[in-house]
XYZ file of C-alpha atoms in Angstrom:
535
model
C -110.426 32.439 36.922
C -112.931 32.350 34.380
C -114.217 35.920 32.862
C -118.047 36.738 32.230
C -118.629 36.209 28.478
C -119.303 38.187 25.630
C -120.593 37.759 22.172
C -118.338 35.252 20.389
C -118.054 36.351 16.581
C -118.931 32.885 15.272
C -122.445 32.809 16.285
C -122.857 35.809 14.332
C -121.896 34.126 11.261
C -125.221 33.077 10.917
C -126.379 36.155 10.842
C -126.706 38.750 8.101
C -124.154 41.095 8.754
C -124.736 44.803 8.381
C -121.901 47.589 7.459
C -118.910 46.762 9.421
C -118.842 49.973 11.959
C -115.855 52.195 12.349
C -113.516 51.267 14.775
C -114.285 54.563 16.930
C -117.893 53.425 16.786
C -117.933 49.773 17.655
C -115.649 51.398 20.994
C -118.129 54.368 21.927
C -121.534 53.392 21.289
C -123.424 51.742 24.057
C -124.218 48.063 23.649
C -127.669 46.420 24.767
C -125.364 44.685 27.572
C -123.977 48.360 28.214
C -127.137 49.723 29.061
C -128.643 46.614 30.746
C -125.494 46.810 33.291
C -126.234 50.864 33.728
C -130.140 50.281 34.055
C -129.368 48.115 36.658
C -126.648 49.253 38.673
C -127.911 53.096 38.596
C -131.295 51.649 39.488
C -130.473 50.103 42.290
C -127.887 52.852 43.644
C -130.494 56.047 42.999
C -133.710 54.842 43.056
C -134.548 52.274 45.581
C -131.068 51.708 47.189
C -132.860 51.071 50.784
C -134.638 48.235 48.879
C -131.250 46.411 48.571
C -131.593 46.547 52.761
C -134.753 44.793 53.467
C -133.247 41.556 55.220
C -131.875 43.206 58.375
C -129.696 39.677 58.360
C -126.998 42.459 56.256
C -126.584 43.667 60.047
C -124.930 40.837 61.518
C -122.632 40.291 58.299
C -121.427 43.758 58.711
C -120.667 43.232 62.387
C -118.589 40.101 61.582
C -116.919 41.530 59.054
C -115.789 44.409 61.444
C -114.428 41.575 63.813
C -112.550 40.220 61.216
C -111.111 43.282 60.090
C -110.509 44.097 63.919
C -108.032 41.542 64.296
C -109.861 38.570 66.147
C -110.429 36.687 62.775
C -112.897 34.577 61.708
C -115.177 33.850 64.626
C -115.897 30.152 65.823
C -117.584 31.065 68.792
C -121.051 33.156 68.602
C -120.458 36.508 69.580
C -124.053 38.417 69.714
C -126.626 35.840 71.199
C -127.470 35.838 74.602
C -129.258 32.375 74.310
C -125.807 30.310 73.063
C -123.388 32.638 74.118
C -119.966 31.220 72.906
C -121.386 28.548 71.406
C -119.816 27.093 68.480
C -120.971 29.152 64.965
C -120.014 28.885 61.822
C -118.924 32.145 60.087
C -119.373 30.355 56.698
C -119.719 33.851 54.711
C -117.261 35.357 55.948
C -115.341 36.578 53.399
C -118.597 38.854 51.671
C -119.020 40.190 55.774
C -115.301 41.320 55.422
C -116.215 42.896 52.295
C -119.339 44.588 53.446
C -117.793 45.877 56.792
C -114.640 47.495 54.578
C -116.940 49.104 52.588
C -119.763 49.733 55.289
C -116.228 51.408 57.533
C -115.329 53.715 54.591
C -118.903 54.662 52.966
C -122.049 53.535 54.927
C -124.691 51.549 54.260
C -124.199 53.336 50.723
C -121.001 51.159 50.475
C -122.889 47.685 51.194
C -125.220 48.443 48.609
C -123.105 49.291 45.814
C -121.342 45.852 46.392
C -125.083 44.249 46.068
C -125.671 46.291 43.219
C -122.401 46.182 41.151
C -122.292 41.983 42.121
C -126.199 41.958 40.410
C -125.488 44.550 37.345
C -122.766 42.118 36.546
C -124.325 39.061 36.987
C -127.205 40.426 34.793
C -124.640 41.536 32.297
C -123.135 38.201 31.489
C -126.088 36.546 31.976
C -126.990 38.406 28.855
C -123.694 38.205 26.885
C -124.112 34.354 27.591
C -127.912 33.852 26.464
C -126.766 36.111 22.912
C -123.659 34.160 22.545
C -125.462 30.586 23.160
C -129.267 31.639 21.451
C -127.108 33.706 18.229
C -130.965 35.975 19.097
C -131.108 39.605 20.256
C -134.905 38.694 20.058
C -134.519 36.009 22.296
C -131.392 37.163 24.551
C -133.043 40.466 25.781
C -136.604 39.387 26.902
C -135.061 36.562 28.869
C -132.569 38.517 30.588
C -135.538 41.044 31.637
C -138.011 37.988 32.594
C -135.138 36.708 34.208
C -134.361 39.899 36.302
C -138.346 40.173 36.829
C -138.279 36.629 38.825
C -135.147 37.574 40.639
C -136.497 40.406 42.297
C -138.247 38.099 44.621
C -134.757 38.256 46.361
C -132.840 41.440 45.325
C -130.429 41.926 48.472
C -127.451 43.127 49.580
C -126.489 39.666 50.908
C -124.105 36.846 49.987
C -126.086 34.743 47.968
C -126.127 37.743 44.924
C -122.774 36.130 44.713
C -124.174 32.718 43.983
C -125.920 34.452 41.028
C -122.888 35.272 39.817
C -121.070 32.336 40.006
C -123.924 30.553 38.854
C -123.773 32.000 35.346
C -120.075 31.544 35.363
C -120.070 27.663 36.518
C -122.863 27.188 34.097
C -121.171 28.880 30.937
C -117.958 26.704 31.626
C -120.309 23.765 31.838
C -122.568 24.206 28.976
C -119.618 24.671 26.711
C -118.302 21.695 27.857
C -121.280 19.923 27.163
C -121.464 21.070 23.377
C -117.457 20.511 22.488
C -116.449 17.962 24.922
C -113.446 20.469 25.418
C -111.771 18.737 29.186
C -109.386 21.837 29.856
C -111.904 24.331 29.795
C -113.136 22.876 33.261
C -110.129 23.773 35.013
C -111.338 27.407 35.441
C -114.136 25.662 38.222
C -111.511 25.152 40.301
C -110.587 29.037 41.510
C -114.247 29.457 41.359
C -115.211 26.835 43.845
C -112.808 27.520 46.135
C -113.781 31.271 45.924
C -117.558 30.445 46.109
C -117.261 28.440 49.183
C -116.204 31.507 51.433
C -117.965 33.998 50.377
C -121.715 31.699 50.188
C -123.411 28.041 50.957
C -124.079 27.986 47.085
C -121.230 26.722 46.400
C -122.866 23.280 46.807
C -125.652 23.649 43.300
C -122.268 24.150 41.209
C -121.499 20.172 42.444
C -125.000 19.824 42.253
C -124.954 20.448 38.694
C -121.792 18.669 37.471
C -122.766 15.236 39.452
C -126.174 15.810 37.398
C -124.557 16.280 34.329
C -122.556 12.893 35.209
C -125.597 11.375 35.363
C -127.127 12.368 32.166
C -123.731 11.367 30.524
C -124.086 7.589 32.143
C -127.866 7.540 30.832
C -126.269 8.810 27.190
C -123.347 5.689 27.378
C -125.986 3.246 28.197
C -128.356 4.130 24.856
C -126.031 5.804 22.618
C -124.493 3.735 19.851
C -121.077 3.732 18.264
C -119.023 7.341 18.649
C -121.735 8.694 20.564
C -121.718 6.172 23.148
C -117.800 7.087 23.156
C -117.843 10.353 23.893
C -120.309 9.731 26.383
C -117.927 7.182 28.391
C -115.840 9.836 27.798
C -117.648 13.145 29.655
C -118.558 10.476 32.493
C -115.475 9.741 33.787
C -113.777 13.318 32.705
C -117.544 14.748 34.807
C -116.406 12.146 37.869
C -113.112 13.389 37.782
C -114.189 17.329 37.808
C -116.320 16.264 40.633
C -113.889 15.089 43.195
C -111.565 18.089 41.970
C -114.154 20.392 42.559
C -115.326 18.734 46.277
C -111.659 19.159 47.297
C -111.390 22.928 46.158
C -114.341 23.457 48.024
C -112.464 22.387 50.991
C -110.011 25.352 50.919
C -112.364 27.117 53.486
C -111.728 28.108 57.217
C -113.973 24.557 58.595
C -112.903 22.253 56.007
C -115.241 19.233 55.638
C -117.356 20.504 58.602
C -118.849 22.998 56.522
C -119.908 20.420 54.168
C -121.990 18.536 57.032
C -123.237 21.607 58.736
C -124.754 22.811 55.234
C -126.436 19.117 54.656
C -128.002 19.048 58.058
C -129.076 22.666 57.452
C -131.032 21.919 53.993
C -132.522 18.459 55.489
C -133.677 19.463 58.730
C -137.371 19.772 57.612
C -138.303 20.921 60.721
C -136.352 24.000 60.691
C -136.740 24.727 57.146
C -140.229 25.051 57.912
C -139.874 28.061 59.839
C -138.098 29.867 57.252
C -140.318 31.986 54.701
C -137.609 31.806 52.038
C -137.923 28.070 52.209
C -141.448 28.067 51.732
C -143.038 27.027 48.522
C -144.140 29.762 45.956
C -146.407 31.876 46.530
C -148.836 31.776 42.780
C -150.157 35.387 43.802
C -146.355 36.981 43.385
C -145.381 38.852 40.122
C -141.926 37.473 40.195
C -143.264 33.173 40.617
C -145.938 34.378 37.826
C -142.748 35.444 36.428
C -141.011 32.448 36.628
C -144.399 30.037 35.388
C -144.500 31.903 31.868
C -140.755 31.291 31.924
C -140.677 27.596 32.871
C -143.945 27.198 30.385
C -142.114 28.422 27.292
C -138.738 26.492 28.120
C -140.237 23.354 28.740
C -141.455 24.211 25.363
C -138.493 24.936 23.677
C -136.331 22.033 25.461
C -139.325 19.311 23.993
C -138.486 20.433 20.640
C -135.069 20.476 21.027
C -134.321 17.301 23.325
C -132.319 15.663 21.002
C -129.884 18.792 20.480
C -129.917 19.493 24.495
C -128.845 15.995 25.408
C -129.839 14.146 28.465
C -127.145 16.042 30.802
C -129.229 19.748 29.722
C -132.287 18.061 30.421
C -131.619 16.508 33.539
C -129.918 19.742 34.954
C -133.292 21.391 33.553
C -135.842 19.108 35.816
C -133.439 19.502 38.561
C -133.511 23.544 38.180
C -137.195 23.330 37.994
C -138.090 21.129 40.718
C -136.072 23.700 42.998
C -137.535 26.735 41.869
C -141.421 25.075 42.560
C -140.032 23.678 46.419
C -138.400 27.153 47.284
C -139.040 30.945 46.825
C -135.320 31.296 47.606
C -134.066 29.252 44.190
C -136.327 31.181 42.320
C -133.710 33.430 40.839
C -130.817 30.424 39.834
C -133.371 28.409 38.982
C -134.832 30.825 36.099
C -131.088 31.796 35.111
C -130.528 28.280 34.468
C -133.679 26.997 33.057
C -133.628 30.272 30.454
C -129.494 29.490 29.503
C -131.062 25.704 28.409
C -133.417 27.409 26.289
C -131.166 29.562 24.792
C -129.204 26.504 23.533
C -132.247 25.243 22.570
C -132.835 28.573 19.926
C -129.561 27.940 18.783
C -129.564 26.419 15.337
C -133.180 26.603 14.697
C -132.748 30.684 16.663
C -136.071 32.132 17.071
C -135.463 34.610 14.194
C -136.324 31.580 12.136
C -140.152 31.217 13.149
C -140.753 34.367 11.114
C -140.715 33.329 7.820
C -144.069 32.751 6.807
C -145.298 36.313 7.649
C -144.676 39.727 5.800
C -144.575 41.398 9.207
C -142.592 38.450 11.604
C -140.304 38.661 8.557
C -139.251 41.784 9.143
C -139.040 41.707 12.650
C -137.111 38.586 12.224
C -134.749 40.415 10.187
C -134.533 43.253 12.209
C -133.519 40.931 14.840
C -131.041 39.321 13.177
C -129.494 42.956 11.939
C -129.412 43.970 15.355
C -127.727 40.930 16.518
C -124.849 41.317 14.357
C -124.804 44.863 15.348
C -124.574 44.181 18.919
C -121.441 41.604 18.142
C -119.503 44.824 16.508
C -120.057 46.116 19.621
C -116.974 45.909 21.475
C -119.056 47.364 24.973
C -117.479 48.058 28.264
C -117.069 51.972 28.142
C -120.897 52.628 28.901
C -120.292 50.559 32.134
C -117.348 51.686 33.445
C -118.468 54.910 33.107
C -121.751 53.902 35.019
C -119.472 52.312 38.008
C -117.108 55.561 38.145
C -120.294 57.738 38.598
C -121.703 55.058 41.191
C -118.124 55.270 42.784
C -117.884 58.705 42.754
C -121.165 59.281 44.245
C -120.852 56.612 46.868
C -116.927 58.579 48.485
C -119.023 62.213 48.390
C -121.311 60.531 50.684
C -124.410 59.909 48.172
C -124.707 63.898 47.753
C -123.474 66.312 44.119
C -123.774 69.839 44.283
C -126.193 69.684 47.276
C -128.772 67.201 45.956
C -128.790 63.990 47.956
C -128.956 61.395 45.011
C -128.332 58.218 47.134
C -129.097 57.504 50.777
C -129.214 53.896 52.001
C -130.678 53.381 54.730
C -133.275 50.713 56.412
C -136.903 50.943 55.637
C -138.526 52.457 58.691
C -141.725 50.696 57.448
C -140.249 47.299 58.094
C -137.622 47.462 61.028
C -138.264 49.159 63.986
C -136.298 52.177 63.880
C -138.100 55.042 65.223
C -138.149 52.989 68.838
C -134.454 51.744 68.445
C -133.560 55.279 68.138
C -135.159 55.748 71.564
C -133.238 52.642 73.327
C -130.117 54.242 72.003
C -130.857 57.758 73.407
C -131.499 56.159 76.742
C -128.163 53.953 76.417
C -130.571 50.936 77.336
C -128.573 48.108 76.968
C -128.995 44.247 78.270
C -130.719 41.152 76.514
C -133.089 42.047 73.868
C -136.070 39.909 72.737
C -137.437 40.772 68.846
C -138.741 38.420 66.385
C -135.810 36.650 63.915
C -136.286 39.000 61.517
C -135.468 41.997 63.403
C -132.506 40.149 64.839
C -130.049 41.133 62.519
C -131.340 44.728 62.481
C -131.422 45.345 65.894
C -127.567 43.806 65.642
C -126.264 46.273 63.386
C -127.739 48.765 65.552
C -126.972 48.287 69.248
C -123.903 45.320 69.665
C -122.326 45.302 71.515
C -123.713 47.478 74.407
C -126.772 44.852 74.041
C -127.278 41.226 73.155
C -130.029 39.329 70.836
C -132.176 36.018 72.281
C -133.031 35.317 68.753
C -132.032 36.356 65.040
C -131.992 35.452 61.985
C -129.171 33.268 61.426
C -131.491 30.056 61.697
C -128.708 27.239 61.576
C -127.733 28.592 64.639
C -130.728 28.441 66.889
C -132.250 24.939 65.697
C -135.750 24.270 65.006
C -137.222 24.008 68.720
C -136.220 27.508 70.053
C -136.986 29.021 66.569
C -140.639 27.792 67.438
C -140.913 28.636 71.067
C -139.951 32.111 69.963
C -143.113 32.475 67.287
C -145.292 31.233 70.063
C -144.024 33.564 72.561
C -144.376 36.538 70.077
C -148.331 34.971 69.940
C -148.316 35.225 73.344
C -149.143 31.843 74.206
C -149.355 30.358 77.254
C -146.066 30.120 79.223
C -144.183 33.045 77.131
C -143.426 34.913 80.658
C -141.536 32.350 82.222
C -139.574 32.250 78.721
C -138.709 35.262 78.772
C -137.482 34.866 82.726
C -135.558 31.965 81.724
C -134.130 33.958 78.670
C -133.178 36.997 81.052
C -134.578 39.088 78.569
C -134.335 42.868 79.772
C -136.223 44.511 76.697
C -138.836 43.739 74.229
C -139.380 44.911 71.054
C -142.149 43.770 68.832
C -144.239 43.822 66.189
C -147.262 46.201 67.098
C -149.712 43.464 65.920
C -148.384 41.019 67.384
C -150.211 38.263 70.076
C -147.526 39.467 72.836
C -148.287 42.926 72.432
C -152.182 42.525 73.192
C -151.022 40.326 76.287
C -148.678 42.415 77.935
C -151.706 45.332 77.665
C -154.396 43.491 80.006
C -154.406 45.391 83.347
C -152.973 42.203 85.097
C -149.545 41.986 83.269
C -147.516 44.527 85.771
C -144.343 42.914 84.671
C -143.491 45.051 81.925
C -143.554 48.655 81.006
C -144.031 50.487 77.591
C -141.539 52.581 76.830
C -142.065 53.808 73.238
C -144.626 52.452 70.382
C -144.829 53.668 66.965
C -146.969 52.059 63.855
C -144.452 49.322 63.432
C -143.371 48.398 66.686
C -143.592 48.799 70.547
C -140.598 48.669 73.295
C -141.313 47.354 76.370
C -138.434 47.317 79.375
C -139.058 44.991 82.769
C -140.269 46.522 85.772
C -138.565 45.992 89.085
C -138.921 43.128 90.979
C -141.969 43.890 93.585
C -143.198 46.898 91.129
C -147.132 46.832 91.578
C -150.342 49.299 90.093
């Protein structure tokens, strides 16, 4: 399989090379990737590891992962619903919720973040070896990365689609260099990848996106080109159309085959259900990280119109695509910007952005100090810095987040934004039965009372469809006909937002149905009253 990148020596050629360092020194000191990868991965781990936990959706992956490592493999039949129970569901993430529950069994919810954390730290890490290696710019590689990080934290979770990021910048490195040398063998290392990708995430599907994309732009190049370009063109299209088929089939090599395929295309074109998602939901302008991602998408566009005739048609049409995707959803925010920024790297390349300053006394120098410290960070051989960051993260994580005494990590869920204070209560009072909550609390409320109770609704959308997903919003706005609903539903317990329309219903006088149980400044618990109860 393919390895994350570093700095290849040649693009430093270009450079004006300082002292060579001592051997001892190129090994010890810390690169800029070095103390990206510990910025981030510490980060994460000490100071806001609950923030890693703010999609309660982690909750059901860890309690299919535990059935998997249980015995019962991967399930095909919907274990926690009460709505569909043992109707047909696709597990199609399975193998991060085995990974999660192994390392949820041995170290908590400290365990399920360091996988988040050390699958992001890395990602970020190449991402950055790739944009110095491609751009040949310190000046350019290192602001990217961080404006890149900056619109990723719009979705900075524990969850399976940090491994998408990942693969991303690996599917996209094999690519691009494909792209510039026209080197066929190098594609072979998509193969492991796919296959990988499509059991551990749904994102497997963007890395076909993007080579059938760059087929495309290499059948636009073979219809203008001339002479050897139009060649090499022919070329890349049929060796792209080949890669393509290889890399559907790999894809294949997953526990549902071809099915998976179809369920993921009905998921992403049902409209209807895609509108009840928030993460599918345009951009919202007032966010840092999509004001983020504008000044981003602003100064590539600018960079790939000067440089359209060194990207090439595939770069640019894989660059519309990107963009389009990141303005339609708040989830492709983060792939989008990793590869909209690589593009723009590639366009620095040559011209490098060290090469504006020349005009200037001042840009000069700070063109020149850009380019020494480029060559520096090439000498760099890297790698000690980080290990030594995951060995402490490690280390921390088996002595249960705690040295000396001092709790320095402690993962937990946000009491601000899942109901915990009044889950605590059902699980004092060994309630158990059908639970109604909104979606998002679904996977929460999961994690913490399956199997002695069972969820009408959570957040694994595909599952549910479109139609009960909205009868469930207008029964948590209490709208007319949410008590026979919930009859029909056999829910036994609510708990709900304590804003929401429900809530303000089921305290009117005339609503004897229902019984609060416990309330708190996120949510309120309500259990059913006998049958016959009156005031």
């Amino acid at each position: 399989m393919a390895s994350l990148p570093s700095p290849h020596p040649s693009v430093a050629e270009t450079k004006p090379v300082p002292a060579r360092l001592l051997p001892f020194a190129a090994w010890l000191l810390p690169s800029v990737a070095d103390l990206l990868f510990a910025a981030i991965l510490l980060g994460l781990c000490l100071t806001a590891p609950s923030r890693l936990l703010n999609d309660g959706g982690i909750g059901w992956h860890i309690r299919t992962g535990e059935l998997i490592l249980g015995g019962t493999g991967i399930p095909r039949l919907d274990p926690f619903s009460a709505s569909f129970a043992g109707r047909p569901w696709f597990a199609w993430e399975w193998l991060f919720d085995k990974m999660a529950a192994a390392l949820h069994f041995s170290w908590g919810l400290n365990g399920v973040v360091l996988l988040g954390a050390l699958v992001i730290a890395v990602t970020f890490r190449g991402w950055f070896c790739r944009a110095l290696q491609t751009s040949g710019s310190l000046l350019f590689a290192l602001p990217a990365t961080l404006l890149v990080f900056a619109v990723s934290s719009v979705h900075l979770l524990a969850r399976p689609h940090v491994f998408s990021w990942l693969f991303t910048v690996l599917w996209w490195g094999i690519l691009d260099r494909y792209l510039e040398n026209g080197k066929q063998w190098q594609l072979v290392n998509l193969l492991p990848i796919t296959a990988l990708w499509a059991n551990v995430h749904g994102g497997f599907v963007l890395g076909l996106a993007l080579l059938l994309t760059c087929a495309a732009g290499a059948v636009v190049e073979a219809l203008t080109k001339r002479g050897n370009e139009r060649r090499a063109a022919r070329r890349r299209v049929w060796q792209l159309g080949l890669w393509s088929v290889l890399c559907f089939l790999a894809s294949l090599a997953n526990p549902n085959g071809f099915s998976l395929h179809l369920h993921i295309y009905r998921y992403l074109t049902d409209r209807r259900l895609l509108a009840q998602i928030d993460e599918f939901r345009p951009p919202n302008l007032h966010w840092f990280a999509v004001q983020c991602f504008l000044v981003l998408l602003g100064l590539a566009v600018w960079m790939a119109w000067r440089r359209r005739s060194v990207l090439g048609v595939p770069r640019l049409l894989v660059f519309g695509l990107m963009a389009w995707s990141g303005l339609y959803a708040v989830r492709n925010l983060p792939l989008a910007a990793m590869i909209i920024a690589m593009i723009a790297a590639r366009a620095v390349h040559g011209i490098g952005i060290d090469g504006v300053a020349r005009n200037s006394g001042a840009r000069a120098r700070l063109a020149a100090w850009s380019a020494r410290m480029t060559a520096v960070e090439f000498q760099l051989r890297g790698g000690l810095w980080s290990l030594a960051a995951v060995i402490f993260v490690f280390v921390l994580v088996q002595r249960g987040g705690e040295i000396r005494g001092h709790t320095l990590m402690a993962a937990h869920f946000d009491a601000r934004r899942f109901p915990v204070g009044v889950t605590e209560t059902l699980e004092q009072r060994g309630l158990s039965g059908i639970v109604f909550c909104p979606d998002a609390w679904g996977g929460y409320m999961i994690y913490r009372l399956w199997p002695q109770a069972r969820l009408v609704v959570d957040d694994r959308h595909d599952f549910y469809g479109a139609e009960f997903l909205e009868q469930h919003v207008r029964v948590l706005r209490g709208e007319p006909g949410w008590q026979a609903w919930l009859d029909h539903q056999h829910a036994d317990v609510l708990v709900l937002p304590a804003n929401s329309g429900l809530v303000r219903e089921l305290t009117r006088e005339r609503e004897f149905s229902w019984e609060l149980l416990d309330a708190d400044a996120v949510a309120r618990v309500y259990v059913r009253r006998p049958p016959g109860f009156s005031q």
